[in-house]
Amino acid sequence: MIFKSTRGGGAAVSFKSAVFEGLASDGGLYHPTSIPNLNKLFLSLTSSSDYNQIAEEVTFHLLSPEIDRETARRIVSASYDFSPHLQRIDDSLFVLELFHGPSYAFKDFGACFLASCMEEFLSGDKRDAVILVATSGDTGSAVARAFLGKKNIHVVILYPSGRVSMLQEKQLTTLDKNISTLEVKGSFDDCQKMVKQAFTDTELNRKLMLTSANSINLGRLIPQSFYYIHAYAQLAAELDDGLVFCVPSGNFGNLTAGVYAWQWGLPVKRFIAATNKNDVVPQYLQSGIYETRASIRTLSNAMDVGNPSNMERLRAVFNSDWAKMAAMLQGEVITDEETTETIKGVWNRSALIIDPHTAVGYLAATRFRNRNDLPGAKIVIIATAHPAKFRETVREATGQQPELPAGLQEALDLPKKSTVVENTLQDLKDFILARFA
Ligand SMILES: *Cc1c(COP(=O)(O)O)cnc(C)c1O
């Protein structure tokens, strides 16, 4: 498999190049140039197929000869000491919990694989890589945890001082080893600007190998297909009337990975694109008109995106054909009031505590089922975050205080370690050059 920009510029590149470059040179996103057929492999899977086994098999089939079987096995086993948990709600509704990894959010599945790939690719190189990440809270901790202890890689995380939650700050600032955290006197936009400037700075790029690990990276997207395939395998024996995935979405990386798996031959009937009031994609699916907007704040804030970056990849999958996309993707829009009511209702009916992002998916799936478009289909709702990460919202909705998992409690108990800097490129450069050049 080789990859080309969604905007058509530049040459096709290897997986390794796509991973280290992140964004293509023309500003587009890397996207596979061909569609492999893995249908036979998928149909051979059963409920006893192990997650890492599936991940290894799919990695090998997609990326060999660039990645041979031995390397695929090494990357996968270095990535995952956690796996998805599929919970049955009733005959046709399931929740796929993807929040049992190191940062308690689904982004761990992509970030850990990317980190292991980079470590593997750098093991023959002489130079270390420096990864720069600007975060408004959540993404940073998945990346930091994924890269913790990886050889030949240093990670520098920038976050806006005083503008992330206490739990998020602790998750970002209590790691050590190869992770440094800069507390920037400024906004998230300042952090992002500093990182962007660093990537184009001549001196830094001469002295160091700078790279990014953001969510558009193919090394994060490809592995997100594995949990769709694993969920299919778990349910394969009972799928007489088809399988539907419901994906709470913001930048649409999660949903795109599922659509890739379908394109490679996974038997999926429909995807539900569930959003909060940042609903440009559901609007497009309904009307055929795509209008990006500034984002608005909601309770499911990791999905507050007004211009979803992976729309470029989704369009590429469907050859920019609206009718084809609308036939496969069903949009659903959920308000904050409905989100809170859903958290409460699910707690009362099923004694299950869900976070606000998962609640958006839950209500969207329920609506889809009630319309009876695909009678008898099994619907799998992707649960993207541990409810303890959104304690306030969950407590207000249910009266329950979700129990903190051990890893989060541990982070809360550790002392914060960060370096306070001004919001200038020079401050960032001084820090990086003093340490890594
Ligand atoms: C990032 C995130 C999402 C949105 O995922 P996309 O791939 O950007 O669509 C949903 N829920 C949580 C908890 C997230 O962190």
CSV table of C-alpha atoms and ligand atoms in Angstrom, one decimal:
chain,number,residue,atom,x,y,z
A,1,MET,CA,0.0,0.0,0.0
A,2,ILE,CA,1.3,3.5,-0.9
A,3,PHE,CA,-0.3,6.8,-0.1
A,4,LYS,CA,-1.0,10.1,-1.9
A,5,SER,CA,-2.4,13.5,-0.9
A,6,THR,CA,-6.2,13.9,-1.0
A,7,ARG,CA,-5.5,17.1,-3.0
A,8,GLY,CA,-3.5,15.2,-5.7
A,9,GLY,CA,-0.2,17.1,-5.3
A,10,GLY,CA,3.2,15.5,-4.8
A,11,ALA,CA,4.4,11.9,-5.4
A,12,ALA,CA,3.0,8.8,-3.8
A,13,VAL,CA,4.9,7.9,-0.6
A,14,SER,CA,5.6,4.9,1.6
A,15,PHE,CA,3.8,4.3,5.0
A,16,LYS,CA,7.0,5.4,6.8
A,17,SER,CA,7.2,8.7,4.9
A,18,ALA,CA,3.5,9.3,5.5
A,19,VAL,CA,4.0,8.7,9.2
A,20,PHE,CA,6.9,11.1,9.6
A,21,GLU,CA,5.5,13.8,7.3
A,22,GLY,CA,2.0,13.8,8.8
A,23,LEU,CA,0.5,16.3,6.4
A,24,ALA,CA,1.2,16.0,2.6
A,25,SER,CA,3.3,18.9,1.1
A,26,ASP,CA,0.2,20.4,-0.6
A,27,GLY,CA,-1.7,20.6,2.6
A,28,GLY,CA,-3.8,17.5,1.9
A,29,LEU,CA,-4.0,14.3,3.9
A,30,TYR,CA,-2.4,11.0,2.9
A,31,HIS,CA,-4.9,8.5,1.6
A,32,PRO,CA,-4.3,4.9,0.2
A,33,THR,CA,-3.9,4.8,-3.6
A,34,SER,CA,-5.4,1.4,-3.9
A,35,ILE,CA,-8.1,-0.7,-2.2
A,36,PRO,CA,-7.0,-4.1,-1.0
A,37,ASN,CA,-9.6,-6.8,-0.7
A,38,LEU,CA,-9.4,-8.4,2.8
A,39,ASN,CA,-12.9,-9.9,2.7
A,40,LYS,CA,-11.6,-13.5,2.9
A,41,LEU,CA,-9.5,-12.7,6.0
A,42,PHE,CA,-12.5,-10.9,7.7
A,43,LEU,CA,-14.8,-13.8,7.0
A,44,SER,CA,-12.3,-16.2,8.6
A,45,LEU,CA,-12.4,-14.4,11.9
A,46,THR,CA,-14.4,-15.6,14.8
A,47,SER,CA,-15.3,-14.5,18.3
A,48,SER,CA,-12.2,-16.3,19.6
A,49,SER,CA,-9.9,-14.2,17.4
A,50,ASP,CA,-7.6,-12.2,19.7
A,51,TYR,CA,-7.3,-8.4,19.3
A,52,ASN,CA,-3.5,-8.4,18.8
A,53,GLN,CA,-3.8,-11.3,16.4
A,54,ILE,CA,-6.3,-9.4,14.2
A,55,ALA,CA,-4.2,-6.2,14.4
A,56,GLU,CA,-1.0,-8.1,13.3
A,57,GLU,CA,-2.8,-9.8,10.5
A,58,VAL,CA,-4.4,-6.7,9.1
A,59,THR,CA,-1.2,-4.6,9.5
A,60,PHE,CA,0.7,-7.3,7.6
A,61,HIS,CA,-1.9,-7.6,4.8
A,62,LEU,CA,-2.1,-3.9,4.3
A,63,LEU,CA,1.5,-2.9,4.6
A,64,SER,CA,3.7,-5.8,3.5
A,65,PRO,CA,6.3,-5.8,2.0
A,66,GLU,CA,7.2,-2.5,3.7
A,67,ILE,CA,6.3,-4.1,7.0
A,68,ASP,CA,7.0,-7.9,7.2
A,69,ARG,CA,5.2,-10.2,9.5
A,70,GLU,CA,7.8,-10.2,12.2
A,71,THR,CA,7.8,-6.4,12.3
A,72,ALA,CA,4.0,-6.2,12.3
A,73,ARG,CA,4.1,-8.5,15.4
A,74,ARG,CA,6.7,-6.4,17.1
A,75,ILE,CA,4.8,-3.1,16.5
A,76,VAL,CA,1.4,-4.6,17.6
A,77,SER,CA,2.8,-6.2,20.8
A,78,ALA,CA,4.6,-3.0,21.7
A,79,SER,CA,1.3,-1.1,21.2
A,80,TYR,CA,-1.4,-2.9,23.0
A,81,ASP,CA,-1.6,-4.3,26.5
A,82,PHE,CA,-5.3,-3.2,26.4
A,83,SER,CA,-8.2,-4.1,24.2
A,84,PRO,CA,-11.8,-3.1,23.4
A,85,HIS,CA,-14.6,-4.4,25.6
A,86,LEU,CA,-17.9,-5.1,23.8
A,87,GLN,CA,-20.9,-4.8,26.1
A,88,ARG,CA,-24.3,-6.1,25.2
A,89,ILE,CA,-27.2,-3.8,26.0
A,90,ASP,CA,-30.0,-5.9,24.5
A,91,ASP,CA,-30.6,-8.1,21.4
A,92,SER,CA,-29.6,-5.5,18.9
A,93,LEU,CA,-27.6,-2.8,20.8
A,94,PHE,CA,-24.0,-3.0,21.8
A,95,VAL,CA,-21.5,-0.6,23.3
A,96,LEU,CA,-17.8,-1.0,22.2
A,97,GLU,CA,-15.8,0.5,25.1
A,98,LEU,CA,-12.5,1.8,23.7
A,99,PHE,CA,-11.5,3.6,26.9
A,100,HIS,CA,-9.5,1.0,28.8
A,101,GLY,CA,-6.1,2.2,27.5
A,102,PRO,CA,-3.5,4.4,29.2
A,103,SER,CA,-5.3,7.7,28.8
A,104,TYR,CA,-8.8,6.3,29.1
A,105,ALA,CA,-10.0,7.4,25.6
A,106,PHE,CA,-10.2,5.7,22.2
A,107,LYS,CA,-7.4,7.9,20.8
A,108,ASP,CA,-5.0,5.4,22.7
A,109,PHE,CA,-5.7,2.8,19.9
A,110,GLY,CA,-4.2,5.1,17.3
A,111,ALA,CA,-1.6,6.9,19.3
A,112,CYS,CA,0.0,3.8,20.7
A,113,PHE,CA,0.3,2.2,17.3
A,114,LEU,CA,1.9,5.4,15.8
A,115,ALA,CA,4.4,5.5,18.7
A,116,SER,CA,5.5,1.9,18.2
A,117,CYS,CA,5.8,2.4,14.4
A,118,MET,CA,8.0,5.5,14.9
A,119,GLU,CA,10.2,3.7,17.4
A,120,GLU,CA,10.5,0.8,15.0
A,121,PHE,CA,11.3,3.0,12.0
A,122,LEU,CA,13.9,5.0,14.0
A,123,SER,CA,15.7,2.0,15.4
A,124,GLY,CA,18.1,1.9,12.5
A,125,ASP,CA,18.6,5.7,12.3
A,126,LYS,CA,21.3,7.7,14.0
A,127,ARG,CA,19.1,10.7,14.8
A,128,ASP,CA,16.5,11.1,17.5
A,129,ALA,CA,13.1,12.5,16.6
A,130,VAL,CA,11.5,15.4,18.5
A,131,ILE,CA,7.7,15.3,18.5
A,132,LEU,CA,5.9,18.6,19.1
A,133,VAL,CA,2.3,18.5,20.2
A,134,ALA,CA,0.0,21.4,21.0
A,135,THR,CA,-3.0,20.4,23.1
A,136,SER,CA,-6.2,21.9,24.5
A,137,GLY,CA,-6.4,19.1,27.0
A,138,ASP,CA,-7.3,15.6,25.8
A,139,THR,CA,-5.3,14.7,22.7
A,140,GLY,CA,-2.0,15.6,24.5
A,141,SER,CA,-2.4,12.9,27.1
A,142,ALA,CA,-3.1,10.1,24.7
A,143,VAL,CA,0.1,11.1,22.7
A,144,ALA,CA,2.2,11.6,25.9
A,145,ARG,CA,1.2,8.2,27.3
A,146,ALA,CA,1.7,6.5,23.9
A,147,PHE,CA,5.3,7.7,23.6
A,148,LEU,CA,6.3,7.4,27.2
A,149,GLY,CA,9.6,5.4,27.3
A,150,LYS,CA,9.9,5.0,23.5
A,151,LYS,CA,13.6,4.9,22.4
A,152,ASN,CA,15.1,7.6,20.1
A,153,ILE,CA,12.0,9.9,20.6
A,154,HIS,CA,11.5,13.0,22.7
A,155,VAL,CA,8.0,14.5,23.1
A,156,VAL,CA,7.4,18.2,23.9
A,157,ILE,CA,3.8,19.0,24.8
A,158,LEU,CA,2.5,22.6,24.9
A,159,TYR,CA,-0.7,23.4,26.7
A,160,PRO,CA,-2.4,26.7,27.6
A,161,SER,CA,-1.7,27.6,31.2
A,162,GLY,CA,-4.9,27.7,33.3
A,163,ARG,CA,-7.1,26.6,30.5
A,164,VAL,CA,-7.2,22.8,30.9
A,165,SER,CA,-9.1,20.9,33.6
A,166,MET,CA,-7.1,19.8,36.7
A,167,LEU,CA,-7.4,16.1,35.7
A,168,GLN,CA,-6.2,16.9,32.2
A,169,GLU,CA,-3.2,19.0,33.6
A,170,LYS,CA,-2.2,16.1,35.9
A,171,GLN,CA,-2.4,13.6,33.0
A,172,LEU,CA,-0.1,15.9,31.0
A,173,THR,CA,2.4,16.9,33.6
A,174,THR,CA,3.1,13.8,35.8
A,175,LEU,CA,5.0,11.8,33.2
A,176,ASP,CA,8.8,12.0,32.9
A,177,LYS,CA,11.4,10.1,31.0
A,178,ASN,CA,11.2,11.3,27.4
A,179,ILE,CA,8.1,13.6,27.9
A,180,SER,CA,8.5,17.3,28.6
A,181,THR,CA,5.6,19.6,29.2
A,182,LEU,CA,5.5,23.3,28.5
A,183,GLU,CA,2.9,25.4,30.2
A,184,VAL,CA,2.4,28.3,27.8
A,185,LYS,CA,1.3,31.7,29.0
A,186,GLY,CA,-1.4,32.1,26.4
A,187,SER,CA,-4.2,30.3,24.6
A,188,PHE,CA,-4.4,27.0,22.7
A,189,ASP,CA,-4.1,29.0,19.5
A,190,ASP,CA,-0.8,30.4,20.7
A,191,CYS,CA,0.4,26.9,21.4
A,192,GLN,CA,-0.6,25.8,17.9
A,193,LYS,CA,1.1,28.8,16.3
A,194,MET,CA,4.3,28.1,18.2
A,195,VAL,CA,4.4,24.5,17.0
A,196,LYS,CA,3.6,25.6,13.4
A,197,GLN,CA,6.4,28.2,13.4
A,198,ALA,CA,8.8,25.6,14.8
A,199,PHE,CA,8.1,23.3,11.9
A,200,THR,CA,9.2,25.9,9.4
A,201,ASP,CA,12.1,27.3,11.4
A,202,THR,CA,15.4,26.8,9.5
A,203,GLU,CA,17.7,26.5,12.5
A,204,LEU,CA,15.5,23.9,14.3
A,205,ASN,CA,15.1,21.8,11.2
A,206,ARG,CA,18.8,21.8,10.4
A,207,LYS,CA,19.7,20.6,13.9
A,208,LEU,CA,16.9,18.3,14.7
A,209,MET,CA,14.3,15.9,13.2
A,210,LEU,CA,11.0,17.5,14.1
A,211,THR,CA,7.8,15.6,13.6
A,212,SER,CA,4.1,15.7,14.7
A,213,ALA,CA,1.7,13.1,16.0
A,214,ASN,CA,-1.7,14.7,15.4
A,215,SER,CA,-4.9,13.0,14.7
A,216,ILE,CA,-4.6,13.3,10.9
A,217,ASN,CA,-1.5,11.1,10.9
A,218,LEU,CA,-2.1,7.9,8.9
A,219,GLY,CA,-0.2,6.0,11.6
A,220,ARG,CA,-3.1,6.8,13.9
A,221,LEU,CA,-5.8,6.3,11.4
A,222,ILE,CA,-5.0,2.9,10.0
A,223,PRO,CA,-4.9,1.1,13.4
A,224,GLN,CA,-8.3,2.6,14.3
A,225,SER,CA,-9.8,0.2,11.7
A,226,PHE,CA,-8.7,-2.8,13.9
A,227,TYR,CA,-11.4,-2.4,16.5
A,228,TYR,CA,-14.2,-2.3,13.8
A,229,ILE,CA,-12.8,-5.6,12.5
A,230,HIS,CA,-12.5,-7.1,16.0
A,231,ALA,CA,-16.1,-6.0,16.8
A,232,TYR,CA,-17.3,-7.7,13.6
A,233,ALA,CA,-15.4,-10.9,14.6
A,234,GLN,CA,-17.0,-10.9,18.0
A,235,LEU,CA,-20.6,-10.7,16.6
A,236,ALA,CA,-20.1,-12.5,13.3
A,237,ALA,CA,-22.1,-15.6,14.3
A,238,GLU,CA,-25.2,-13.6,15.0
A,239,LEU,CA,-25.2,-11.0,12.1
A,240,ASP,CA,-28.1,-12.4,10.0
A,241,ASP,CA,-29.6,-8.9,9.4
A,242,GLY,CA,-26.4,-6.9,9.2
A,243,LEU,CA,-24.1,-4.7,11.2
A,244,VAL,CA,-24.2,-0.9,11.8
A,245,PHE,CA,-21.6,1.2,13.6
A,246,CYS,CA,-22.6,4.4,15.4
A,247,VAL,CA,-19.6,6.8,15.8
A,248,PRO,CA,-19.7,9.9,17.9
A,249,SER,CA,-17.6,12.2,15.7
A,250,GLY,CA,-15.7,15.5,15.6
A,251,ASN,CA,-12.8,15.4,13.2
A,252,PHE,CA,-14.2,12.2,11.7
A,253,GLY,CA,-10.9,10.2,12.0
A,254,ASN,CA,-12.7,7.4,13.9
A,255,LEU,CA,-15.5,7.1,11.4
A,256,THR,CA,-13.1,7.3,8.4
A,257,ALA,CA,-11.1,4.3,9.8
A,258,GLY,CA,-14.4,2.3,10.0
A,259,VAL,CA,-15.2,3.3,6.4
A,260,TYR,CA,-11.7,2.2,5.3
A,261,ALA,CA,-12.4,-1.2,6.9
A,262,TRP,CA,-15.7,-1.5,5.0
A,263,GLN,CA,-13.9,-0.5,1.8
A,264,TRP,CA,-11.4,-3.3,2.4
A,265,GLY,CA,-14.3,-5.8,2.6
A,266,LEU,CA,-15.7,-5.7,6.1
A,267,PRO,CA,-19.5,-6.5,6.0
A,268,VAL,CA,-21.0,-3.3,7.3
A,269,LYS,CA,-24.5,-2.1,6.3
A,270,ARG,CA,-24.4,1.5,7.5
A,271,PHE,CA,-22.4,4.0,9.6
A,272,ILE,CA,-24.2,6.5,11.8
A,273,ALA,CA,-22.3,9.8,11.9
A,274,ALA,CA,-23.4,11.1,15.3
A,275,THR,CA,-22.5,14.7,16.2
A,276,ASN,CA,-23.4,17.4,18.7
A,277,LYS,CA,-24.6,20.7,17.5
A,278,ASN,CA,-21.4,21.0,15.5
A,279,ASP,CA,-23.3,19.3,12.7
A,280,VAL,CA,-21.7,20.2,9.4
A,281,VAL,CA,-21.4,16.6,8.3
A,282,PRO,CA,-25.0,15.5,9.1
A,283,GLN,CA,-26.2,18.7,7.4
A,284,TYR,CA,-24.2,17.8,4.3
A,285,LEU,CA,-25.5,14.2,4.3
A,286,GLN,CA,-29.0,15.6,4.4
A,287,SER,CA,-28.8,18.4,1.9
A,288,GLY,CA,-25.7,17.8,-0.2
A,289,ILE,CA,-24.4,21.3,0.8
A,290,TYR,CA,-21.1,21.4,2.7
A,291,GLU,CA,-20.7,24.5,4.8
A,292,THR,CA,-18.0,24.6,7.4
A,293,ARG,CA,-18.5,26.9,10.4
A,294,ALA,CA,-16.7,28.1,13.5
A,295,SER,CA,-17.1,25.5,16.3
A,296,ILE,CA,-19.4,26.0,19.2
A,297,ARG,CA,-18.9,24.7,22.8
A,298,THR,CA,-20.9,21.7,23.9
A,299,LEU,CA,-20.8,19.1,26.7
A,300,SER,CA,-19.1,16.6,24.3
A,301,ASN,CA,-16.2,19.1,23.8
A,302,ALA,CA,-13.8,16.7,22.1
A,303,MET,CA,-16.3,16.8,19.2
A,304,ASP,CA,-16.5,20.6,19.0
A,305,VAL,CA,-15.2,20.8,15.4
A,306,GLY,CA,-16.6,23.1,12.8
A,307,ASN,CA,-14.4,22.1,9.9
A,308,PRO,CA,-13.6,18.3,10.2
A,309,SER,CA,-10.3,17.5,8.7
A,310,ASN,CA,-11.0,13.9,7.7
A,311,MET,CA,-13.9,15.1,5.4
A,312,GLU,CA,-11.2,15.2,2.7
A,313,ARG,CA,-10.5,11.5,3.2
A,314,LEU,CA,-14.2,10.6,3.3
A,315,ARG,CA,-14.8,12.4,0.0
A,316,ALA,CA,-11.9,10.5,-1.5
A,317,VAL,CA,-13.4,7.2,-0.5
A,318,PHE,CA,-16.7,8.1,-2.1
A,319,ASN,CA,-15.2,9.9,-5.1
A,320,SER,CA,-16.8,13.1,-4.0
A,321,ASP,CA,-20.2,11.5,-4.9
A,322,TRP,CA,-22.7,12.8,-2.4
A,323,ALA,CA,-25.4,10.2,-3.1
A,324,LYS,CA,-23.0,7.4,-2.6
A,325,MET,CA,-21.8,8.8,0.7
A,326,ALA,CA,-25.3,9.5,1.9
A,327,ALA,CA,-26.3,6.0,1.1
A,328,MET,CA,-23.7,4.6,3.5
A,329,LEU,CA,-23.6,7.3,6.2
A,330,GLN,CA,-26.6,8.4,8.2
A,331,GLY,CA,-26.2,11.7,10.1
A,332,GLU,CA,-27.7,12.2,13.6
A,333,VAL,CA,-27.5,15.5,15.6
A,334,ILE,CA,-27.8,15.5,19.4
A,335,THR,CA,-28.2,18.6,21.6
A,336,ASP,CA,-26.6,19.1,25.1
A,337,GLU,CA,-30.0,18.7,26.8
A,338,GLU,CA,-30.5,15.3,25.0
A,339,THR,CA,-27.0,14.3,25.9
A,340,THR,CA,-27.6,14.9,29.6
A,341,GLU,CA,-31.0,13.1,29.4
A,342,THR,CA,-29.4,10.1,27.7
A,343,ILE,CA,-26.7,9.8,30.4
A,344,LYS,CA,-29.4,9.8,33.0
A,345,GLY,CA,-31.7,7.4,31.1
A,346,VAL,CA,-29.0,4.9,30.4
A,347,TRP,CA,-28.0,4.9,34.1
A,348,ASN,CA,-31.6,4.4,35.2
A,349,ARG,CA,-32.4,1.7,32.7
A,350,SER,CA,-29.1,-0.2,32.4
A,351,ALA,CA,-27.1,0.9,35.5
A,352,LEU,CA,-24.4,1.8,33.0
A,353,ILE,CA,-22.5,5.1,33.3
A,354,ILE,CA,-21.6,6.7,30.0
A,355,ASP,CA,-19.6,9.9,29.2
A,356,PRO,CA,-21.2,12.7,27.1
A,357,HIS,CA,-19.5,11.7,23.9
A,358,THR,CA,-20.7,8.2,24.1
A,359,ALA,CA,-24.2,9.5,25.0
A,360,VAL,CA,-24.3,11.3,21.7
A,361,GLY,CA,-23.7,8.0,20.0
A,362,TYR,CA,-26.2,6.2,22.2
A,363,LEU,CA,-29.1,8.4,21.4
A,364,ALA,CA,-28.2,8.5,17.7
A,365,ALA,CA,-28.2,4.7,17.6
A,366,THR,CA,-31.6,4.5,19.5
A,367,ARG,CA,-33.1,7.0,17.0
A,368,PHE,CA,-31.8,5.0,14.1
A,369,ARG,CA,-33.2,1.8,15.5
A,370,ASN,CA,-36.6,3.3,16.2
A,371,ARG,CA,-36.9,4.4,12.5
A,372,ASN,CA,-36.5,0.7,11.6
A,373,ASP,CA,-34.6,1.4,8.4
A,374,LEU,CA,-32.6,-1.8,8.8
A,375,PRO,CA,-34.8,-4.1,10.9
A,376,GLY,CA,-32.9,-6.7,12.9
A,377,ALA,CA,-29.4,-5.1,12.3
A,378,LYS,CA,-27.0,-5.2,15.2
A,379,ILE,CA,-25.9,-1.7,16.1
A,380,VAL,CA,-22.5,-1.1,17.8
A,381,ILE,CA,-22.1,2.2,19.5
A,382,ILE,CA,-18.5,3.3,19.8
A,383,ALA,CA,-17.8,4.5,23.4
A,384,THR,CA,-14.9,7.0,23.1
A,385,ALA,CA,-14.1,8.1,26.7
A,386,HIS,CA,-14.2,6.8,30.2
A,387,PRO,CA,-17.0,8.6,32.2
A,388,ALA,CA,-14.6,9.5,35.0
A,389,LYS,CA,-12.9,12.0,32.6
A,390,PHE,CA,-16.2,14.0,32.5
A,391,ARG,CA,-17.1,13.7,36.2
A,392,GLU,CA,-19.0,16.9,36.5
A,393,THR,CA,-21.4,16.3,33.6
A,394,VAL,CA,-21.9,12.7,34.6
A,395,ARG,CA,-22.6,13.6,38.3
A,396,GLU,CA,-25.1,16.3,37.3
A,397,ALA,CA,-27.0,13.8,35.1
A,398,THR,CA,-27.0,10.7,37.3
A,399,GLY,CA,-26.2,11.8,40.8
A,400,GLN,CA,-23.4,9.3,40.7
A,401,GLN,CA,-19.7,10.0,41.0
A,402,PRO,CA,-18.0,7.7,38.5
A,403,GLU,CA,-15.2,5.8,40.1
A,404,LEU,CA,-11.7,7.0,39.0
A,405,PRO,CA,-9.7,4.3,37.4
A,406,ALA,CA,-6.4,3.5,39.1
A,407,GLY,CA,-4.3,5.3,36.5
A,408,LEU,CA,-6.2,8.5,36.8
A,409,GLN,CA,-6.1,8.5,40.6
A,410,GLU,CA,-2.4,7.9,40.4
A,411,ALA,CA,-1.9,10.9,38.1
A,412,LEU,CA,-3.9,13.1,40.6
A,413,ASP,CA,-1.6,12.0,43.4
A,414,LEU,CA,1.6,12.9,41.7
A,415,PRO,CA,3.3,16.3,41.7
A,416,LYS,CA,2.9,18.5,38.6
A,417,LYS,CA,6.1,18.9,36.6
A,418,SER,CA,6.0,21.6,33.9
A,419,THR,CA,8.2,24.4,32.5
A,420,VAL,CA,6.4,27.8,32.2
A,421,VAL,CA,7.2,29.6,29.0
A,422,GLU,CA,6.1,32.8,27.2
A,423,ASN,CA,4.1,32.3,24.1
A,424,THR,CA,6.9,33.0,21.6
A,425,LEU,CA,8.8,30.8,19.2
A,426,GLN,CA,12.1,31.9,20.8
A,427,ASP,CA,11.0,30.4,24.1
A,428,LEU,CA,10.1,27.1,22.5
A,429,LYS,CA,13.4,27.1,20.5
A,430,ASP,CA,15.5,27.9,23.5
A,431,PHE,CA,13.9,24.9,25.4
A,432,ILE,CA,14.3,22.5,22.5
A,433,LEU,CA,17.8,23.4,21.5
A,434,ALA,CA,19.1,23.4,25.1
A,435,ARG,CA,17.9,19.8,25.6
A,436,PHE,CA,17.9,18.0,22.3
A,437,ALA,CA,20.4,19.6,19.8
B,1,LIG,C1,-11.4,12.9,19.7
B,1,LIG,C2,-12.6,12.4,20.3
B,1,LIG,C3,-13.8,12.2,19.6
B,1,LIG,C4,-13.9,12.5,18.2
B,1,LIG,O1,-13.2,11.7,17.4
B,1,LIG,P1,-12.9,12.0,15.8
B,1,LIG,O2,-12.0,11.0,15.3
B,1,LIG,O3,-12.2,13.4,15.9
B,1,LIG,O4,-14.2,12.1,15.1
B,1,LIG,C5,-14.9,11.7,20.3
B,1,LIG,N1,-14.9,11.4,21.6
B,1,LIG,C6,-13.8,11.7,22.3
B,1,LIG,C7,-13.8,11.4,23.8
B,1,LIG,C8,-12.6,12.1,21.7
B,1,LIG,O5,-11.5,12.3,22.5
